[in-house]
JSON list of C-alpha atoms in Angstrom, two decimals:
[
{"chain": "A", "resi": 1, "resn": "UNK", "atom": "CA", "xyz": [27.40, -11.59, 2.02]},
{"chain": "A", "resi": 2, "resn": "UNK", "atom": "CA", "xyz": [24.42, -9.87, 3.62]},
{"chain": "A", "resi": 3, "resn": "UNK", "atom": "CA", "xyz": [23.90, -6.22, 2.78]},
{"chain": "A", "resi": 4, "resn": "UNK", "atom": "CA", "xyz": [23.74, -3.56, 5.47]},
{"chain": "A", "resi": 5, "resn": "UNK", "atom": "CA", "xyz": [19.98, -3.34, 4.96]},
{"chain": "A", "resi": 6, "resn": "UNK", "atom": "CA", "xyz": [19.49, -7.12, 5.22]},
{"chain": "A", "resi": 7, "resn": "UNK", "atom": "CA", "xyz": [21.35, -7.10, 8.54]},
{"chain": "A", "resi": 8, "resn": "UNK", "atom": "CA", "xyz": [19.07, -4.33, 9.82]},
{"chain": "A", "resi": 9, "resn": "UNK", "atom": "CA", "xyz": [15.95, -6.19, 8.64]},
{"chain": "A", "resi": 10, "resn": "UNK", "atom": "CA", "xyz": [17.07, -9.34, 10.46]},
{"chain": "A", "resi": 11, "resn": "UNK", "atom": "CA", "xyz": [16.59, -7.45, 13.73]},
{"chain": "A", "resi": 12, "resn": "UNK", "atom": "CA", "xyz": [13.26, -5.83, 12.91]},
{"chain": "A", "resi": 13, "resn": "UNK", "atom": "CA", "xyz": [10.24, -7.12, 14.79]},
{"chain": "A", "resi": 14, "resn": "UNK", "atom": "CA", "xyz": [6.60, -6.08, 14.94]},
{"chain": "A", "resi": 15, "resn": "UNK", "atom": "CA", "xyz": [7.11, -3.50, 17.71]},
{"chain": "A", "resi": 16, "resn": "UNK", "atom": "CA", "xyz": [6.37, -0.05, 16.35]},
{"chain": "A", "resi": 17, "resn": "UNK", "atom": "CA", "xyz": [9.44, 1.54, 17.96]},
{"chain": "A", "resi": 18, "resn": "UNK", "atom": "CA", "xyz": [11.64, -1.12, 16.38]},
{"chain": "A", "resi": 19, "resn": "UNK", "atom": "CA", "xyz": [10.17, -0.56, 12.93]},
{"chain": "A", "resi": 20, "resn": "UNK", "atom": "CA", "xyz": [10.44, 3.22, 13.32]},
{"chain": "A", "resi": 21, "resn": "UNK", "atom": "CA", "xyz": [14.12, 2.96, 14.25]},
{"chain": "A", "resi": 22, "resn": "UNK", "atom": "CA", "xyz": [14.91, 1.01, 11.08]},
{"chain": "A", "resi": 23, "resn": "UNK", "atom": "CA", "xyz": [12.80, 3.40, 8.99]},
{"chain": "A", "resi": 24, "resn": "UNK", "atom": "CA", "xyz": [14.78, 6.27, 10.49]},
{"chain": "A", "resi": 25, "resn": "UNK", "atom": "CA", "xyz": [18.00, 4.51, 9.47]},
{"chain": "A", "resi": 26, "resn": "UNK", "atom": "CA", "xyz": [16.72, 4.41, 5.88]},
{"chain": "A", "resi": 27, "resn": "UNK", "atom": "CA", "xyz": [15.61, 8.05, 6.02]},
{"chain": "A", "resi": 28, "resn": "UNK", "atom": "CA", "xyz": [19.11, 8.99, 7.18]},
{"chain": "A", "resi": 29, "resn": "UNK", "atom": "CA", "xyz": [20.72, 6.78, 4.49]},
{"chain": "A", "resi": 30, "resn": "UNK", "atom": "CA", "xyz": [18.71, 7.24, 1.28]},
{"chain": "A", "resi": 31, "resn": "UNK", "atom": "CA", "xyz": [21.15, 4.95, -0.53]},
{"chain": "A", "resi": 32, "resn": "UNK", "atom": "CA", "xyz": [19.34, 2.05, 1.19]},
{"chain": "A", "resi": 33, "resn": "UNK", "atom": "CA", "xyz": [15.99, 2.95, -0.36]},
{"chain": "A", "resi": 34, "resn": "UNK", "atom": "CA", "xyz": [16.32, 1.14, -3.71]},
{"chain": "A", "resi": 35, "resn": "UNK", "atom": "CA", "xyz": [17.32, -2.09, -1.97]},
{"chain": "A", "resi": 36, "resn": "UNK", "atom": "CA", "xyz": [14.38, -1.68, 0.43]},
{"chain": "A", "resi": 37, "resn": "UNK", "atom": "CA", "xyz": [11.90, -1.40, -2.45]},
{"chain": "A", "resi": 38, "resn": "UNK", "atom": "CA", "xyz": [13.46, -4.40, -4.15]},
{"chain": "A", "resi": 39, "resn": "UNK", "atom": "CA", "xyz": [13.21, -6.58, -1.02]},
{"chain": "A", "resi": 40, "resn": "UNK", "atom": "CA", "xyz": [9.55, -5.61, -0.60]},
{"chain": "A", "resi": 41, "resn": "UNK", "atom": "CA", "xyz": [8.73, -7.35, -3.86]},
{"chain": "A", "resi": 42, "resn": "UNK", "atom": "CA", "xyz": [10.95, -10.39, -3.34]},
{"chain": "A", "resi": 43, "resn": "UNK", "atom": "CA", "xyz": [8.55, -12.84, -1.66]},
{"chain": "A", "resi": 44, "resn": "UNK", "atom": "CA", "xyz": [11.31, -15.45, -1.45]},
{"chain": "A", "resi": 45, "resn": "UNK", "atom": "CA", "xyz": [13.27, -13.12, 0.86]},
{"chain": "A", "resi": 46, "resn": "UNK", "atom": "CA", "xyz": [12.59, -14.00, 4.51]},
{"chain": "A", "resi": 47, "resn": "UNK", "atom": "CA", "xyz": [12.59, -10.28, 5.35]},
{"chain": "A", "resi": 48, "resn": "UNK", "atom": "CA", "xyz": [10.20, -9.25, 2.60]},
{"chain": "A", "resi": 49, "resn": "UNK", "atom": "CA", "xyz": [7.31, -8.42, 4.97]},
{"chain": "A", "resi": 50, "resn": "UNK", "atom": "CA", "xyz": [9.66, -6.51, 7.28]},
{"chain": "A", "resi": 51, "resn": "UNK", "atom": "CA", "xyz": [10.88, -4.44, 4.33]},
{"chain": "A", "resi": 52, "resn": "UNK", "atom": "CA", "xyz": [7.22, -3.60, 3.57]},
{"chain": "A", "resi": 53, "resn": "UNK", "atom": "CA", "xyz": [6.71, -2.45, 7.17]},
{"chain": "A", "resi": 54, "resn": "UNK", "atom": "CA", "xyz": [9.73, -0.17, 6.88]},
{"chain": "A", "resi": 55, "resn": "UNK", "atom": "CA", "xyz": [8.72, 1.14, 3.46]},
{"chain": "A", "resi": 56, "resn": "UNK", "atom": "CA", "xyz": [5.36, 2.18, 4.89]},
{"chain": "A", "resi": 57, "resn": "UNK", "atom": "CA", "xyz": [7.02, 4.30, 7.59]},
{"chain": "A", "resi": 58, "resn": "UNK", "atom": "CA", "xyz": [9.53, 5.77, 5.14]},
{"chain": "A", "resi": 59, "resn": "UNK", "atom": "CA", "xyz": [6.65, 6.60, 2.76]},
{"chain": "A", "resi": 60, "resn": "UNK", "atom": "CA", "xyz": [4.91, 8.67, 5.43]},
{"chain": "A", "resi": 61, "resn": "UNK", "atom": "CA", "xyz": [7.98, 10.92, 5.49]},
{"chain": "A", "resi": 62, "resn": "UNK", "atom": "CA", "xyz": [9.37, 10.72, 1.93]},
{"chain": "A", "resi": 63, "resn": "UNK", "atom": "CA", "xyz": [6.65, 9.43, -0.40]},
{"chain": "A", "resi": 64, "resn": "UNK", "atom": "CA", "xyz": [8.31, 11.20, -3.34]},
{"chain": "A", "resi": 65, "resn": "UNK", "atom": "CA", "xyz": [11.29, 8.83, -3.00]},
{"chain": "A", "resi": 66, "resn": "UNK", "atom": "CA", "xyz": [9.03, 6.25, -4.66]},
{"chain": "A", "resi": 67, "resn": "UNK", "atom": "CA", "xyz": [8.61, 8.34, -7.83]},
{"chain": "A", "resi": 68, "resn": "UNK", "atom": "CA", "xyz": [11.55, 6.76, -9.74]},
{"chain": "A", "resi": 69, "resn": "UNK", "atom": "CA", "xyz": [10.43, 3.29, -8.58]},
{"chain": "A", "resi": 70, "resn": "UNK", "atom": "CA", "xyz": [6.73, 3.56, -9.46]},
{"chain": "A", "resi": 71, "resn": "UNK", "atom": "CA", "xyz": [6.77, 1.33, -12.54]},
{"chain": "A", "resi": 72, "resn": "UNK", "atom": "CA", "xyz": [8.52, -1.43, -10.59]},
{"chain": "A", "resi": 73, "resn": "UNK", "atom": "CA", "xyz": [6.37, -0.88, -7.47]},
{"chain": "A", "resi": 74, "resn": "UNK", "atom": "CA", "xyz": [3.01, -0.85, -9.25]},
{"chain": "A", "resi": 75, "resn": "UNK", "atom": "CA", "xyz": [3.73, -3.67, -11.70]},
{"chain": "A", "resi": 76, "resn": "UNK", "atom": "CA", "xyz": [4.81, -5.94, -8.84]},
{"chain": "A", "resi": 77, "resn": "UNK", "atom": "CA", "xyz": [1.82, -5.42, -6.52]},
{"chain": "A", "resi": 78, "resn": "UNK", "atom": "CA", "xyz": [0.42, -8.75, -7.71]},
{"chain": "A", "resi": 79, "resn": "UNK", "atom": "CA", "xyz": [3.47, -10.73, -6.48]},
{"chain": "A", "resi": 80, "resn": "UNK", "atom": "CA", "xyz": [2.59, -10.08, -2.84]},
{"chain": "A", "resi": 81, "resn": "UNK", "atom": "CA", "xyz": [0.93, -13.04, -1.12]},
{"chain": "A", "resi": 82, "resn": "UNK", "atom": "CA", "xyz": [1.90, -12.57, 2.54]},
{"chain": "A", "resi": 83, "resn": "UNK", "atom": "CA", "xyz": [-0.67, -10.67, 4.64]},
{"chain": "A", "resi": 84, "resn": "UNK", "atom": "CA", "xyz": [2.11, -8.98, 6.58]},
{"chain": "A", "resi": 85, "resn": "UNK", "atom": "CA", "xyz": [3.45, -7.55, 3.31]},
{"chain": "A", "resi": 86, "resn": "UNK", "atom": "CA", "xyz": [0.10, -6.70, 1.71]},
{"chain": "A", "resi": 87, "resn": "UNK", "atom": "CA", "xyz": [-1.24, -4.47, 4.51]},
{"chain": "A", "resi": 88, "resn": "UNK", "atom": "CA", "xyz": [1.57, -1.88, 4.48]},
{"chain": "A", "resi": 89, "resn": "UNK", "atom": "CA", "xyz": [1.76, -1.93, 0.68]},
{"chain": "A", "resi": 90, "resn": "UNK", "atom": "CA", "xyz": [-2.02, -1.38, 0.43]},
{"chain": "A", "resi": 91, "resn": "UNK", "atom": "CA", "xyz": [-1.56, 1.65, 2.68]},
{"chain": "A", "resi": 92, "resn": "UNK", "atom": "CA", "xyz": [1.27, 2.95, 0.47]},
{"chain": "A", "resi": 93, "resn": "UNK", "atom": "CA", "xyz": [-0.94, 2.49, -2.61]},
{"chain": "A", "resi": 94, "resn": "UNK", "atom": "CA", "xyz": [-3.57, 4.62, -0.87]},
{"chain": "A", "resi": 95, "resn": "UNK", "atom": "CA", "xyz": [-0.95, 7.30, -0.10]},
{"chain": "A", "resi": 96, "resn": "UNK", "atom": "CA", "xyz": [0.29, 7.25, -3.72]},
{"chain": "A", "resi": 97, "resn": "UNK", "atom": "CA", "xyz": [-3.20, 7.57, -5.19]},
{"chain": "A", "resi": 98, "resn": "UNK", "atom": "CA", "xyz": [-4.12, 10.39, -2.79]},
{"chain": "A", "resi": 99, "resn": "UNK", "atom": "CA", "xyz": [-0.92, 12.22, -3.68]},
{"chain": "A", "resi": 100, "resn": "UNK", "atom": "CA", "xyz": [-1.42, 11.69, -7.41]},
{"chain": "A", "resi": 101, "resn": "UNK", "atom": "CA", "xyz": [-4.75, 13.51, -7.35]},
{"chain": "A", "resi": 102, "resn": "UNK", "atom": "CA", "xyz": [-3.53, 16.32, -5.12]},
{"chain": "A", "resi": 103, "resn": "UNK", "atom": "CA", "xyz": [-2.58, 19.34, -7.14]},
{"chain": "A", "resi": 104, "resn": "UNK", "atom": "CA", "xyz": [0.71, 20.30, -5.55]},
{"chain": "A", "resi": 105, "resn": "UNK", "atom": "CA", "xyz": [4.27, 20.48, -6.76]},
{"chain": "A", "resi": 106, "resn": "UNK", "atom": "CA", "xyz": [5.32, 17.60, -4.47]},
{"chain": "A", "resi": 107, "resn": "UNK", "atom": "CA", "xyz": [2.56, 15.27, -5.59]},
{"chain": "A", "resi": 108, "resn": "UNK", "atom": "CA", "xyz": [3.35, 11.85, -7.02]},
{"chain": "A", "resi": 109, "resn": "UNK", "atom": "CA", "xyz": [2.80, 11.39, -10.74]},
{"chain": "A", "resi": 110, "resn": "UNK", "atom": "CA", "xyz": [1.38, 7.95, -11.55]},
{"chain": "A", "resi": 111, "resn": "UNK", "atom": "CA", "xyz": [1.17, 6.85, -15.18]},
{"chain": "A", "resi": 112, "resn": "UNK", "atom": "CA", "xyz": [-2.06, 5.40, -16.56]},
{"chain": "A", "resi": 113, "resn": "UNK", "atom": "CA", "xyz": [-0.44, 1.96, -16.35]},
{"chain": "A", "resi": 114, "resn": "UNK", "atom": "CA", "xyz": [0.52, 2.58, -12.71]},
{"chain": "A", "resi": 115, "resn": "UNK", "atom": "CA", "xyz": [-3.06, 3.57, -11.95]},
{"chain": "A", "resi": 116, "resn": "UNK", "atom": "CA", "xyz": [-4.41, 0.45, -13.67]},
{"chain": "A", "resi": 117, "resn": "UNK", "atom": "CA", "xyz": [-2.03, -1.72, -11.60]},
{"chain": "A", "resi": 118, "resn": "UNK", "atom": "CA", "xyz": [-3.28, 0.00, -8.43]},
{"chain": "A", "resi": 119, "resn": "UNK", "atom": "CA", "xyz": [-6.91, -0.54, -9.42]},
{"chain": "A", "resi": 120, "resn": "UNK", "atom": "CA", "xyz": [-6.32, -4.21, -10.21]},
{"chain": "A", "resi": 121, "resn": "UNK", "atom": "CA", "xyz": [-4.40, -4.90, -6.99]},
{"chain": "A", "resi": 122, "resn": "UNK", "atom": "CA", "xyz": [-6.95, -3.04, -4.86]},
{"chain": "A", "resi": 123, "resn": "UNK", "atom": "CA", "xyz": [-9.87, -5.00, -6.33]},
{"chain": "A", "resi": 124, "resn": "UNK", "atom": "CA", "xyz": [-7.92, -8.25, -5.89]},
{"chain": "A", "resi": 125, "resn": "UNK", "atom": "CA", "xyz": [-7.20, -7.48, -2.24]},
{"chain": "A", "resi": 126, "resn": "UNK", "atom": "CA", "xyz": [-10.82, -6.47, -1.70]},
{"chain": "A", "resi": 127, "resn": "UNK", "atom": "CA", "xyz": [-12.44, -9.59, -3.19]},
{"chain": "A", "resi": 128, "resn": "UNK", "atom": "CA", "xyz": [-9.88, -12.18, -2.11]},
{"chain": "A", "resi": 129, "resn": "UNK", "atom": "CA", "xyz": [-9.44, -13.64, 1.34]},
{"chain": "A", "resi": 130, "resn": "UNK", "atom": "CA", "xyz": [-7.26, -10.92, 2.85]},
{"chain": "A", "resi": 131, "resn": "UNK", "atom": "CA", "xyz": [-7.38, -9.41, 6.30]},
{"chain": "A", "resi": 132, "resn": "UNK", "atom": "CA", "xyz": [-9.61, -6.46, 7.10]},
{"chain": "A", "resi": 133, "resn": "UNK", "atom": "CA", "xyz": [-6.88, -3.77, 7.19]},
{"chain": "A", "resi": 134, "resn": "UNK", "atom": "CA", "xyz": [-5.78, -4.58, 3.64]},
{"chain": "A", "resi": 135, "resn": "UNK", "atom": "CA", "xyz": [-9.42, -4.55, 2.51]},
{"chain": "A", "resi": 136, "resn": "UNK", "atom": "CA", "xyz": [-10.05, -1.22, 4.27]},
{"chain": "A", "resi": 137, "resn": "UNK", "atom": "CA", "xyz": [-7.10, 0.48, 2.57]},
{"chain": "A", "resi": 138, "resn": "UNK", "atom": "CA", "xyz": [-8.20, -1.01, -0.76]},
{"chain": "A", "resi": 139, "resn": "UNK", "atom": "CA", "xyz": [-11.76, 0.26, -0.29]},
{"chain": "A", "resi": 140, "resn": "UNK", "atom": "CA", "xyz": [-10.56, 3.78, 0.41]},
{"chain": "A", "resi": 141, "resn": "UNK", "atom": "CA", "xyz": [-8.14, 3.68, -2.52]},
{"chain": "A", "resi": 142, "resn": "UNK", "atom": "CA", "xyz": [-10.86, 2.48, -4.89]},
{"chain": "A", "resi": 143, "resn": "UNK", "atom": "CA", "xyz": [-13.20, 5.18, -3.61]},
{"chain": "A", "resi": 144, "resn": "UNK", "atom": "CA", "xyz": [-10.63, 7.84, -4.54]},
{"chain": "A", "resi": 145, "resn": "UNK", "atom": "CA", "xyz": [-9.98, 6.24, -7.93]},
{"chain": "A", "resi": 146, "resn": "UNK", "atom": "CA", "xyz": [-13.73, 5.99, -8.54]},
{"chain": "A", "resi": 147, "resn": "UNK", "atom": "CA", "xyz": [-13.91, 9.77, -8.55]},
{"chain": "A", "resi": 148, "resn": "UNK", "atom": "CA", "xyz": [-11.84, 9.67, -11.77]},
{"chain": "A", "resi": 149, "resn": "UNK", "atom": "CA", "xyz": [-12.91, 6.33, -13.32]},
{"chain": "A", "resi": 150, "resn": "UNK", "atom": "CA", "xyz": [-16.69, 6.25, -13.62]},
{"chain": "A", "resi": 151, "resn": "UNK", "atom": "CA", "xyz": [-16.97, 2.45, -13.64]},
{"chain": "A", "resi": 152, "resn": "UNK", "atom": "CA", "xyz": [-15.30, 1.90, -10.24]},
{"chain": "A", "resi": 153, "resn": "UNK", "atom": "CA", "xyz": [-17.98, 3.20, -7.85]},
{"chain": "A", "resi": 154, "resn": "UNK", "atom": "CA", "xyz": [-20.76, 1.02, -9.35]},
{"chain": "A", "resi": 155, "resn": "UNK", "atom": "CA", "xyz": [-18.47, -2.05, -9.15]},
{"chain": "A", "resi": 156, "resn": "UNK", "atom": "CA", "xyz": [-17.50, -1.17, -5.61]},
{"chain": "A", "resi": 157, "resn": "UNK", "atom": "CA", "xyz": [-21.14, -0.78, -4.60]},
{"chain": "A", "resi": 158, "resn": "UNK", "atom": "CA", "xyz": [-22.00, -4.24, -5.97]},
{"chain": "A", "resi": 159, "resn": "UNK", "atom": "CA", "xyz": [-19.11, -5.86, -4.08]},
{"chain": "A", "resi": 160, "resn": "UNK", "atom": "CA", "xyz": [-19.88, -4.05, -0.83]},
{"chain": "A", "resi": 161, "resn": "UNK", "atom": "CA", "xyz": [-23.61, -4.80, -1.00]},
{"chain": "A", "resi": 162, "resn": "UNK", "atom": "CA", "xyz": [-22.93, -8.48, -1.73]},
{"chain": "A", "resi": 163, "resn": "UNK", "atom": "CA", "xyz": [-20.20, -9.04, 0.87]},
{"chain": "A", "resi": 164, "resn": "UNK", "atom": "CA", "xyz": [-21.36, -6.73, 3.64]},
{"chain": "A", "resi": 165, "resn": "UNK", "atom": "CA", "xyz": [-22.90, -9.35, 5.92]},
{"chain": "A", "resi": 166, "resn": "UNK", "atom": "CA", "xyz": [-19.90, -11.69, 5.73]},
{"chain": "A", "resi": 167, "resn": "UNK", "atom": "CA", "xyz": [-17.37, -9.38, 7.33]},
{"chain": "A", "resi": 168, "resn": "UNK", "atom": "CA", "xyz": [-16.20, -8.01, 10.65]},
{"chain": "A", "resi": 169, "resn": "UNK", "atom": "CA", "xyz": [-17.41, -4.84, 12.35]},
{"chain": "A", "resi": 170, "resn": "UNK", "atom": "CA", "xyz": [-14.23, -3.04, 11.25]},
{"chain": "A", "resi": 171, "resn": "UNK", "atom": "CA", "xyz": [-14.84, -3.92, 7.59]},
{"chain": "A", "resi": 172, "resn": "UNK", "atom": "CA", "xyz": [-18.51, -2.91, 7.89]},
{"chain": "A", "resi": 173, "resn": "UNK", "atom": "CA", "xyz": [-17.55, 0.47, 9.34]},
{"chain": "A", "resi": 174, "resn": "UNK", "atom": "CA", "xyz": [-15.29, 1.29, 6.37]},
{"chain": "A", "resi": 175, "resn": "UNK", "atom": "CA", "xyz": [-17.82, -0.16, 3.91]},
{"chain": "A", "resi": 176, "resn": "UNK", "atom": "CA", "xyz": [-20.57, 2.06, 5.37]},
{"chain": "A", "resi": 177, "resn": "UNK", "atom": "CA", "xyz": [-18.29, 5.09, 5.18]},
{"chain": "A", "resi": 178, "resn": "UNK", "atom": "CA", "xyz": [-17.54, 4.42, 1.49]},
{"chain": "A", "resi": 179, "resn": "UNK", "atom": "CA", "xyz": [-21.11, 3.45, 0.56]},
{"chain": "A", "resi": 180, "resn": "UNK", "atom": "CA", "xyz": [-22.42, 6.68, 2.11]},
{"chain": "A", "resi": 181, "resn": "UNK", "atom": "CA", "xyz": [-20.05, 8.67, -0.12]},
{"chain": "A", "resi": 182, "resn": "UNK", "atom": "CA", "xyz": [-20.86, 6.85, -3.38]},
{"chain": "A", "resi": 183, "resn": "UNK", "atom": "CA", "xyz": [-24.66, 6.65, -3.15]}
]
């Protein structure tokens, strides 16, 4: 039998209002959150990409809800293959990393292993054939991480210098922004 969340996801489409409505349902029913995270990393689930869309919106409001799920979330980043799932998850990774390095009581605490998983996934998304939005979030995430891992910025510079001419204007804009900061 389909869960309450699965039924909701069946009716989600790409319209922002539609996604926001389902995210609001999750925000009002936190008991749905664990199932949402699980579906995000179940590529065989037909609603997996929709769950990722919803998780992104929920994360804008309640990023700390991910704290107990971080080991699962980070260790499963590599299972994502669908572009529609990767983009929102890449954005969430960026939010998590930003929060981790913020010094506030509500900040997310990533373990060293979580951080390594984020680095690996971000580099994979950057160098593989993914769409520009996923690459842009990965670039910004790696820039932040490079402020704490001294080997990342030099690697990032090599990749950006090598690939710069092969990408869209949107990619080039983000690449220029990051290159300006790391030079």
